[in-house]
mmCIF file of C-alpha atoms in Angstrom:
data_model
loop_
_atom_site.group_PDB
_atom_site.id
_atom_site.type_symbol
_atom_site.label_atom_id
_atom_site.label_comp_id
_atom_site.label_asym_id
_atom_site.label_seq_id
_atom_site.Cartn_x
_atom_site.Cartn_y
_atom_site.Cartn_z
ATOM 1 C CA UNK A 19 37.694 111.101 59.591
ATOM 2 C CA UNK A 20 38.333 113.619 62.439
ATOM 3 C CA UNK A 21 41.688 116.017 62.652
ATOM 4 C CA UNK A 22 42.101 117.853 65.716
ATOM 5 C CA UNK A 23 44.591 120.082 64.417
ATOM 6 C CA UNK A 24 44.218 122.229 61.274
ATOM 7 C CA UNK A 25 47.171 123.721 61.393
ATOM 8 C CA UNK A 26 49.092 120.317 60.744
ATOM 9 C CA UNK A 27 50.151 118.893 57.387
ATOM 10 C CA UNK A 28 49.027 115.629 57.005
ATOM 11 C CA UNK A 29 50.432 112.844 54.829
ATOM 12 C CA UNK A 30 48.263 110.329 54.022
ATOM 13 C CA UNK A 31 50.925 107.264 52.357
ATOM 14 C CA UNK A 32 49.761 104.759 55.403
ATOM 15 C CA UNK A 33 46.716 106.124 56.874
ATOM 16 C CA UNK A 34 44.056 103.826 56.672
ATOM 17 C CA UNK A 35 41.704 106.252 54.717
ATOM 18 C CA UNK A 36 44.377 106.571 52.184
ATOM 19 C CA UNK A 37 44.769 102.917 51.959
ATOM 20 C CA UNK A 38 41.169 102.216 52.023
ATOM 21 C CA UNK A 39 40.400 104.403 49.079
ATOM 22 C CA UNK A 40 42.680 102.862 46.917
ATOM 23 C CA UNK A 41 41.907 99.412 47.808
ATOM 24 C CA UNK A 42 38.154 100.622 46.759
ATOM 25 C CA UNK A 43 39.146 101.822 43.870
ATOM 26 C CA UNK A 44 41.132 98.534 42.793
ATOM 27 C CA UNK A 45 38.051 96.741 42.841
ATOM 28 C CA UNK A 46 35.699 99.077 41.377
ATOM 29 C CA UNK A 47 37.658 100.797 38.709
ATOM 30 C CA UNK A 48 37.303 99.902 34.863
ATOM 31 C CA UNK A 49 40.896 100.655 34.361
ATOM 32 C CA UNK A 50 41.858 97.047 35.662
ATOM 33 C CA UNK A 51 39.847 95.189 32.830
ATOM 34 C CA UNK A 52 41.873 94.708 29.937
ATOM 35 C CA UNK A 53 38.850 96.399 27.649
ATOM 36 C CA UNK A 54 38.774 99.629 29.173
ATOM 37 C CA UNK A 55 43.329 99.589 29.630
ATOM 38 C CA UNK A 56 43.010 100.026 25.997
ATOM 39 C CA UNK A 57 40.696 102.944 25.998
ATOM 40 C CA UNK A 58 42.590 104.766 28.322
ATOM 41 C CA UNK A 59 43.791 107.855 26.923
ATOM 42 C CA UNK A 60 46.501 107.837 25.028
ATOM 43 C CA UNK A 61 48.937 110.518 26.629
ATOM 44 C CA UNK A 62 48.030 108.453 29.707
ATOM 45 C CA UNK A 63 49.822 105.547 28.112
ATOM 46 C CA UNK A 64 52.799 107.693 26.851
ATOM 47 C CA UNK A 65 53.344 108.991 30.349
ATOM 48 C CA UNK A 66 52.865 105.498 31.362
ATOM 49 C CA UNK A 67 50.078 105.952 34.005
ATOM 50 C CA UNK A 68 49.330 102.090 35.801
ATOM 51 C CA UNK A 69 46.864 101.388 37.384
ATOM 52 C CA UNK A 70 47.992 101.796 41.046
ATOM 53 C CA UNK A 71 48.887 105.226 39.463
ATOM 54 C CA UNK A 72 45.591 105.851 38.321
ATOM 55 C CA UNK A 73 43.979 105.053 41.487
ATOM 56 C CA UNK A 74 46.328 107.115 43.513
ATOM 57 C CA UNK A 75 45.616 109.907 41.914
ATOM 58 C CA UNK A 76 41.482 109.545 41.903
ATOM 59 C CA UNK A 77 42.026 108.794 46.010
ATOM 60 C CA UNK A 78 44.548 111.908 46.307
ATOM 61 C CA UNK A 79 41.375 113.866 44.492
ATOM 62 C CA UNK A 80 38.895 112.368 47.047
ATOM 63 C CA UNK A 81 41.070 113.528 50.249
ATOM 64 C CA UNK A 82 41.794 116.784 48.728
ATOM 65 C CA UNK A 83 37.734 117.190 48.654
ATOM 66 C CA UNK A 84 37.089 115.954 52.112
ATOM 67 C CA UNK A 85 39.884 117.927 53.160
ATOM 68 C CA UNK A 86 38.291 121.437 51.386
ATOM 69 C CA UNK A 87 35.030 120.622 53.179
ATOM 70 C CA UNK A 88 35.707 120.010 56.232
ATOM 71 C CA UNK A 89 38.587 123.444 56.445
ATOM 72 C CA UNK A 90 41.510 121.238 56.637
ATOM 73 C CA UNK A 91 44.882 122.413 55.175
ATOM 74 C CA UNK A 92 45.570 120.848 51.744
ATOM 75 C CA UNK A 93 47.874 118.081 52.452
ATOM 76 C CA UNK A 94 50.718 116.730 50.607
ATOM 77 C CA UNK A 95 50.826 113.478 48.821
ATOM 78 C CA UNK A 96 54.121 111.328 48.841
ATOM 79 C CA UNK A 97 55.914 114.536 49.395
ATOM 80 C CA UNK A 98 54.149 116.673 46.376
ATOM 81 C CA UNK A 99 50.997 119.120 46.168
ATOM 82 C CA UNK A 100 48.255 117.801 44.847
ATOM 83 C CA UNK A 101 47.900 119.153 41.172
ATOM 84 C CA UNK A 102 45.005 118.883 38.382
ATOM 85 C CA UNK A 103 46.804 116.780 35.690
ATOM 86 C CA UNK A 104 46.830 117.780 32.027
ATOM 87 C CA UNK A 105 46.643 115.566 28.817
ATOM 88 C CA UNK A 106 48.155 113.288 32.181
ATOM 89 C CA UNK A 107 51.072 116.066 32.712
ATOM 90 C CA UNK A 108 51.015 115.283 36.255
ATOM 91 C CA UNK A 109 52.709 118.842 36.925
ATOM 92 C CA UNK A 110 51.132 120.616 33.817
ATOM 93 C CA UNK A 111 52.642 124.599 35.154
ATOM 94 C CA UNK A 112 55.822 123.200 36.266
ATOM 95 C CA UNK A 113 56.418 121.305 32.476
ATOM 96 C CA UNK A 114 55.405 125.025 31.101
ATOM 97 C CA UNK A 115 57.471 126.727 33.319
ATOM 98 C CA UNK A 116 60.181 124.217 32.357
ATOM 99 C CA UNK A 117 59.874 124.796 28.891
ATOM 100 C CA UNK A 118 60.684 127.796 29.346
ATOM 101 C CA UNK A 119 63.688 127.826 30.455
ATOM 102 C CA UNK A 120 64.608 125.071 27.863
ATOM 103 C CA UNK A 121 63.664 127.577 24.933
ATOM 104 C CA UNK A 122 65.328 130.603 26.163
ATOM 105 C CA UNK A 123 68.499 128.568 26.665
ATOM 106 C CA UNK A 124 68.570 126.544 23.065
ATOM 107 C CA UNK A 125 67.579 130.021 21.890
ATOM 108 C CA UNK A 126 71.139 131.798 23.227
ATOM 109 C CA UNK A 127 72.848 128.125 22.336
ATOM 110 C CA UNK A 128 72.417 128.870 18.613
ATOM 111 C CA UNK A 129 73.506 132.862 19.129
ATOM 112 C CA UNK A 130 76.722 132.052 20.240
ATOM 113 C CA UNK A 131 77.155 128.808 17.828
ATOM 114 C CA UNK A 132 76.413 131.405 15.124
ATOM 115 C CA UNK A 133 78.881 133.812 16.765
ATOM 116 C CA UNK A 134 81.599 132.054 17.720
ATOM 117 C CA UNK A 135 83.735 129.477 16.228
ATOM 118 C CA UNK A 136 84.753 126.781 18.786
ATOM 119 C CA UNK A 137 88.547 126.753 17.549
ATOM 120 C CA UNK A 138 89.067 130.521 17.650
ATOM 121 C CA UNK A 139 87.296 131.873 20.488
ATOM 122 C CA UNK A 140 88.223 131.887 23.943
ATOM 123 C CA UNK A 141 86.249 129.925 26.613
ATOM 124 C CA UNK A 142 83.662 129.099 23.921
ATOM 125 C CA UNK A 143 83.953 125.055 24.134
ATOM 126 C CA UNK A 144 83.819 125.234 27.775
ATOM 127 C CA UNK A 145 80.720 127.619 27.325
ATOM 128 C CA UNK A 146 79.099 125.123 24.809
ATOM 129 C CA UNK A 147 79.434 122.328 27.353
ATOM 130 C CA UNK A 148 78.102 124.487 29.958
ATOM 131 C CA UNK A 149 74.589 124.899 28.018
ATOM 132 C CA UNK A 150 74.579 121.327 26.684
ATOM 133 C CA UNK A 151 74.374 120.790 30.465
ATOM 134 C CA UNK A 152 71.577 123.119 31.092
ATOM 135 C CA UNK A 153 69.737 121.756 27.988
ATOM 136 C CA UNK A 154 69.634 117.975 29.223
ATOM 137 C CA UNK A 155 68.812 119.386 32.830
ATOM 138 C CA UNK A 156 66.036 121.066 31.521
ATOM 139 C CA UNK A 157 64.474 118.890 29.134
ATOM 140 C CA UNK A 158 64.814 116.008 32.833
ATOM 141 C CA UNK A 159 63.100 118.657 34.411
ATOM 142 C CA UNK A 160 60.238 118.599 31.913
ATOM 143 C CA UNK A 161 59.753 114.739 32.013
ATOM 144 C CA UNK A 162 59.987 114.785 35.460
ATOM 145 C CA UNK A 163 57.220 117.504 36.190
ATOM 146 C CA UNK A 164 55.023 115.693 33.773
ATOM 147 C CA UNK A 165 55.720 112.205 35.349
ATOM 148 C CA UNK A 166 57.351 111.254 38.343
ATOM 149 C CA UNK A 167 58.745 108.244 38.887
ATOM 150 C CA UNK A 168 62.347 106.931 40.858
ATOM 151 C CA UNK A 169 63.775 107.478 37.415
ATOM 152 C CA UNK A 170 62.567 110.942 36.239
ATOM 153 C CA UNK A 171 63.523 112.048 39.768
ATOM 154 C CA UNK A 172 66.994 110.684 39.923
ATOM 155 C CA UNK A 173 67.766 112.486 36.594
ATOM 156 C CA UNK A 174 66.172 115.799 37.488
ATOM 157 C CA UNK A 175 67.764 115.968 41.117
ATOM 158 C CA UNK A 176 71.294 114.815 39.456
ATOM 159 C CA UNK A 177 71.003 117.144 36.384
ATOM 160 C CA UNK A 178 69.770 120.247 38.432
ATOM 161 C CA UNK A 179 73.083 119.842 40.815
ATOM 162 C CA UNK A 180 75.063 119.691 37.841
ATOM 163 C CA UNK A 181 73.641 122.711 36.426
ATOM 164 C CA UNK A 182 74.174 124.302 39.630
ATOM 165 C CA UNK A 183 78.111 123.043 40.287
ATOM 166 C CA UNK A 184 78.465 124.139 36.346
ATOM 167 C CA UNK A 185 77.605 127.542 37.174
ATOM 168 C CA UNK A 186 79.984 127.372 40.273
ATOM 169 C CA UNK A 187 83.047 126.009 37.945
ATOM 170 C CA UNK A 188 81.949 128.605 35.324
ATOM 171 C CA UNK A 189 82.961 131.143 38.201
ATOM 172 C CA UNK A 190 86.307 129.309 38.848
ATOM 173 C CA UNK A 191 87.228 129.075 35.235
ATOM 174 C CA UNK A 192 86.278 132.885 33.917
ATOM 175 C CA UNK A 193 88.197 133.639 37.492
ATOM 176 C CA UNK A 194 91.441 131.655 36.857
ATOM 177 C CA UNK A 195 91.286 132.125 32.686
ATOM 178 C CA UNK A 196 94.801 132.604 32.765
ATOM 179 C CA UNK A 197 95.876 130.142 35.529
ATOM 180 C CA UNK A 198 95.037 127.198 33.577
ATOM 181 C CA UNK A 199 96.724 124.298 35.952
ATOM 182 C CA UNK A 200 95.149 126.275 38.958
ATOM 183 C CA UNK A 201 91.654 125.748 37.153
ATOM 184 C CA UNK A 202 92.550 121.674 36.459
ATOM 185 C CA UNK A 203 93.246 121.693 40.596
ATOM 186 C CA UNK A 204 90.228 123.414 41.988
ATOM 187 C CA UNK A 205 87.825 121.812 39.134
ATOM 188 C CA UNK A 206 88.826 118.369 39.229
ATOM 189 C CA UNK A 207 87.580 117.686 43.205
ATOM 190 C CA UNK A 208 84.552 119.362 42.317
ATOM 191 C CA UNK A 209 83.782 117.541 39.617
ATOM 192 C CA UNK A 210 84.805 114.051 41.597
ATOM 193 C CA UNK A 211 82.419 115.764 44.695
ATOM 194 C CA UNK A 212 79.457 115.795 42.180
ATOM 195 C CA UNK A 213 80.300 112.006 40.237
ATOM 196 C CA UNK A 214 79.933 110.645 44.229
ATOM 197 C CA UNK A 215 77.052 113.097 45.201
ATOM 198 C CA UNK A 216 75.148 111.424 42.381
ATOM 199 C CA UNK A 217 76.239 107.695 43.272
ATOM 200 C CA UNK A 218 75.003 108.379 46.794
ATOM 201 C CA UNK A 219 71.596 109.269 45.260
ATOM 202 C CA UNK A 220 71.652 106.481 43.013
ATOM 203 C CA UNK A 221 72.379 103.811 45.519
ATOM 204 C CA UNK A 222 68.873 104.917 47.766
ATOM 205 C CA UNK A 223 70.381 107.554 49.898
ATOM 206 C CA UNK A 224 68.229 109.969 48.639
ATOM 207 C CA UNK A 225 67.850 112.621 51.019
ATOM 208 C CA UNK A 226 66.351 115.691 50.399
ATOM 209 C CA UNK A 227 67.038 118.305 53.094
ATOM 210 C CA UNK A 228 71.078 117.242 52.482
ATOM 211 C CA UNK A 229 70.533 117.485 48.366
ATOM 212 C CA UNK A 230 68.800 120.746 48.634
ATOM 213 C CA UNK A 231 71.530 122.141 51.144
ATOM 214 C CA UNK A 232 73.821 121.041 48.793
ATOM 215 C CA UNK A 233 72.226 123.439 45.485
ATOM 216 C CA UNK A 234 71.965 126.335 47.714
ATOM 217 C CA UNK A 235 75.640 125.952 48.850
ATOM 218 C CA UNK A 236 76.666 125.854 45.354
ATOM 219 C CA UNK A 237 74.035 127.800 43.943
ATOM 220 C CA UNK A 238 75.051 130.892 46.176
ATOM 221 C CA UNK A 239 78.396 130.586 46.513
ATOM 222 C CA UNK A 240 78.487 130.824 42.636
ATOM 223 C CA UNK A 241 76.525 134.117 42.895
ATOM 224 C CA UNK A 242 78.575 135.374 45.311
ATOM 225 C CA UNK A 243 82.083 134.290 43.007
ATOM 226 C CA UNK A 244 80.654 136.327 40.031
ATOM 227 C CA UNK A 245 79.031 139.117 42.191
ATOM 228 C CA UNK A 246 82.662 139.480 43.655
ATOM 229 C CA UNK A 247 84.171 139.614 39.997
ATOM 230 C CA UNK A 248 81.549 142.184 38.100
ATOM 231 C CA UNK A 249 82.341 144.334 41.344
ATOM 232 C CA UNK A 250 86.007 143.901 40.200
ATOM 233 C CA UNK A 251 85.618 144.727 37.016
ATOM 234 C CA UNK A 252 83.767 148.031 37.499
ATOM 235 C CA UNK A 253 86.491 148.847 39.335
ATOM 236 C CA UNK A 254 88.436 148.728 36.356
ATOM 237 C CA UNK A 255 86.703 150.771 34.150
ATOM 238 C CA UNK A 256 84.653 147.646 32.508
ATOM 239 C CA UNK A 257 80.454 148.383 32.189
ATOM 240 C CA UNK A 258 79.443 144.941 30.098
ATOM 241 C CA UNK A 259 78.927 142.710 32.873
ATOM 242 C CA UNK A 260 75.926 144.660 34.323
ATOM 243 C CA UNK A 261 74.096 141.515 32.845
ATOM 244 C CA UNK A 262 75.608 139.336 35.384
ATOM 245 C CA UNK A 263 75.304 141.078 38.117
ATOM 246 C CA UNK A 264 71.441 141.170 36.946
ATOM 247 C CA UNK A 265 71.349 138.174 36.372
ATOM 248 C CA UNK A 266 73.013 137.038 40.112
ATOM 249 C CA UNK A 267 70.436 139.389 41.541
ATOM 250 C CA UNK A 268 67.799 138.164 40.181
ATOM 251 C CA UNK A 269 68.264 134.086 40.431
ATOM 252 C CA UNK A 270 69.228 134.631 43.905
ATOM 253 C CA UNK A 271 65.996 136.850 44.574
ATOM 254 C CA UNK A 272 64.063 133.939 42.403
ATOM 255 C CA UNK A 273 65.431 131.234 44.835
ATOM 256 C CA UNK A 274 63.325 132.636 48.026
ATOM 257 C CA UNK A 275 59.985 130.670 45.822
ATOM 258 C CA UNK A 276 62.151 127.274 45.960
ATOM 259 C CA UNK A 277 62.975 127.925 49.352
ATOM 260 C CA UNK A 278 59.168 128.618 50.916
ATOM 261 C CA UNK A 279 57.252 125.656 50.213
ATOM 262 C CA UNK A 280 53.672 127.232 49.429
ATOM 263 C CA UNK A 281 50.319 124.910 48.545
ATOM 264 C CA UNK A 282 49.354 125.643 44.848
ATOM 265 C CA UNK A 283 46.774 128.706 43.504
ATOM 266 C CA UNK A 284 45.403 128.205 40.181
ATOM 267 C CA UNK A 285 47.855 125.260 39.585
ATOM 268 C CA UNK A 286 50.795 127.469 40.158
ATOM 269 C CA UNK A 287 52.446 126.476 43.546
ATOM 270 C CA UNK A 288 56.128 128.312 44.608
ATOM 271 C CA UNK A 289 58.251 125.789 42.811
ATOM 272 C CA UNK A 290 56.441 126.174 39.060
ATOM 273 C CA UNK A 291 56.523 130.096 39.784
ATOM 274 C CA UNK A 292 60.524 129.645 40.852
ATOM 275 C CA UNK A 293 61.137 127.965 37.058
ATOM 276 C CA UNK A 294 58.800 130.677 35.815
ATOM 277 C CA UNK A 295 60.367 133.436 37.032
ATOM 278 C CA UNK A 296 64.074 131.797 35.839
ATOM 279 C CA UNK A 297 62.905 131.973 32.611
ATOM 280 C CA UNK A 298 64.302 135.388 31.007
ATOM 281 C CA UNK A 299 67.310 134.373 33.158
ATOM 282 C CA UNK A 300 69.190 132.045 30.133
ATOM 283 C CA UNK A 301 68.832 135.426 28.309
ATOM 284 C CA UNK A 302 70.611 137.755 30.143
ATOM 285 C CA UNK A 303 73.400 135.166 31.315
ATOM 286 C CA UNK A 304 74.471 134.046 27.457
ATOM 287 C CA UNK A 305 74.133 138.161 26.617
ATOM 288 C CA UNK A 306 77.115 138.412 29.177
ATOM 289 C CA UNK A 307 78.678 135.579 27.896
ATOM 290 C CA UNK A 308 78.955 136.517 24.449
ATOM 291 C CA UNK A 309 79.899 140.294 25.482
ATOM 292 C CA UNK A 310 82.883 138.712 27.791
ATOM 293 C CA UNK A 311 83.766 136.647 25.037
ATOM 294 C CA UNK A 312 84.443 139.750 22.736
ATOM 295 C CA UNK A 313 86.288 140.970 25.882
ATOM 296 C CA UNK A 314 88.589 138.038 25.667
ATOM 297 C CA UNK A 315 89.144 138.050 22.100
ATOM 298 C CA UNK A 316 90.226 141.587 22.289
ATOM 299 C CA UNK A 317 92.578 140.862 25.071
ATOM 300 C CA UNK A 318 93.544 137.602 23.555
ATOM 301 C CA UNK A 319 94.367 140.002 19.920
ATOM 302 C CA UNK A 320 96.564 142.920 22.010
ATOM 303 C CA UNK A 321 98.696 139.818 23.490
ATOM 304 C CA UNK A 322 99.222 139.263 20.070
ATOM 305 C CA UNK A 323 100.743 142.244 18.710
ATOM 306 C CA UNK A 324 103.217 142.772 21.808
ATOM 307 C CA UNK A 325 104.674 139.449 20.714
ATOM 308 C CA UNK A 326 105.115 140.796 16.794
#
């Protein structure tokens, strides 16, 4: 196979060498007798790895070499870098990465579940519903790294929008605490903007320049929301919610990985480093939470005693 350009990314879904391979493989590969399906190992068969699957991903192998030899640029494959698959983890860093995140949030779940009771505290149900959020997106995010398939996609692309718009409305609500039918009119159309956003995906319109637009929109004009209120609060005297403004600092300086699309090194390619590096982030987020929390109860005690 010749390329005249190196420069160029080249997909290989149709190309005849792509095709050819896999046709090859079909007919040579022990994987399609019966005998040697039930050998197969057995994380392949809990990640449910067919055998088209399995032949893709021996072909992808075989381009990536001719690719290396030649001084080609590593191509993508249906979309995705090529990674070297782990107990059949198809993204092995990403799942780690992933992990994470998952961990460091269950991890501040518990603190303020320990801290708090639900019926006493302010904002505290709407905070538990928050991380429940995060939790499921991050546990999709896991199963989607270590197998993709329509489903596992679906979920993760839904559930990371929704952690996204939660961490917009999180803004609106700590914003409007005491405007509580001005938080029911601003949330509600959000929420009903996400509920069709997600039908859209489901029904096949699943594009992925418009969803990723559609994060960063959210994604920074939540940043921007919370930015604007720690500024306001240090104008009145009030030092606690340094974490936040950390924290808005940092996941916005973290998003420049998601945004430049970079070939992996060492099985680390810019999206596993972007979940890396949003790792301590769950931990510095809840820390504000539970100090603004205090903050409220305080508040929420002094309202009390001018109505004794």
């Amino acid at each position: 196979m010749g390329y005249a350009d190196k420069s160029v990314t080249l997909h290989f879904d149709m190309s005849s060498g792509w095709t050819g391979c896999q046709v090859i493989e079909k007919v040579k590969n022990a994987d399609f007798t019966e005998e040697a399906a039930a050998l197969r190992d057995t994380s392949c068969k809990l990640t449910m790895w067919d055998c088209h699957d399995e032949c893709r991903y021996h072909c992808m192998w075989r381009m990536v070499n001719v690719f290396n030899e030649n001084g080609y640029n590593l191509p993508k494959f249906h979309g995705k870098w090529p990674f070297k698959r782990i107990m059949c983890l198809q993204e092995p860093t990403s799942v780690f990465a992933s992990f994470l995140n998952l961990a460091s949030t269950m991890y501040m779940h518990k603190e303020i579940w320990m801290r708090f009771r639900v019926s006493e505290a302010p904002m505290v149900p709407f905070w538990h519903i928050f991380i429940m959020v995060c939790e499921v997106a991050w546990v999709w995010s896991m199963i989607f790294h270590a197998r993709d398939t329509l489903l596992t996609e679906f979920m993760d692309y839904s559930l990371a929008l929704a952690m996204v718009m939660m961490l917009f409305i999180s803004a609106v609500v700590r914003l409007l605490h005491e405007h509580r039918l001005l938080r029911v009119v601003l949330v509600l159309p959000l929420v009903s903007y996400y509920v069709a956003h997600v039908v859209y995906l489901h029904e096949g319109h699943f594009d992925y320049d418009y969803n990723m637009k559609v994060n960063v929109f959210f994604g920074v004009s939540a940043g921007l929301l919370w930015s604007g209120w720690c500024w306001y609060q240090y104008r009145r005297g009030l030092s606690y919610p340094w974490r936040l403004l950390l924290f808005c600092v940092w996941s916005g300086s973290a998003l420049t990985l998601e945004l430049v699309d970079g070939p992996p090194l060492l099985g680390w390619d810019t999206h596993a480093l972007w979940h890396l590096t949003t790792a301590p982030l769950p931990l510095l987020f809840y820390k504000f939470v539970i100090d603004d929390v205090k903050h409220l109860q305080v508040k929420q005690k002094e309202r009390e005693i001018k109505t004794l």
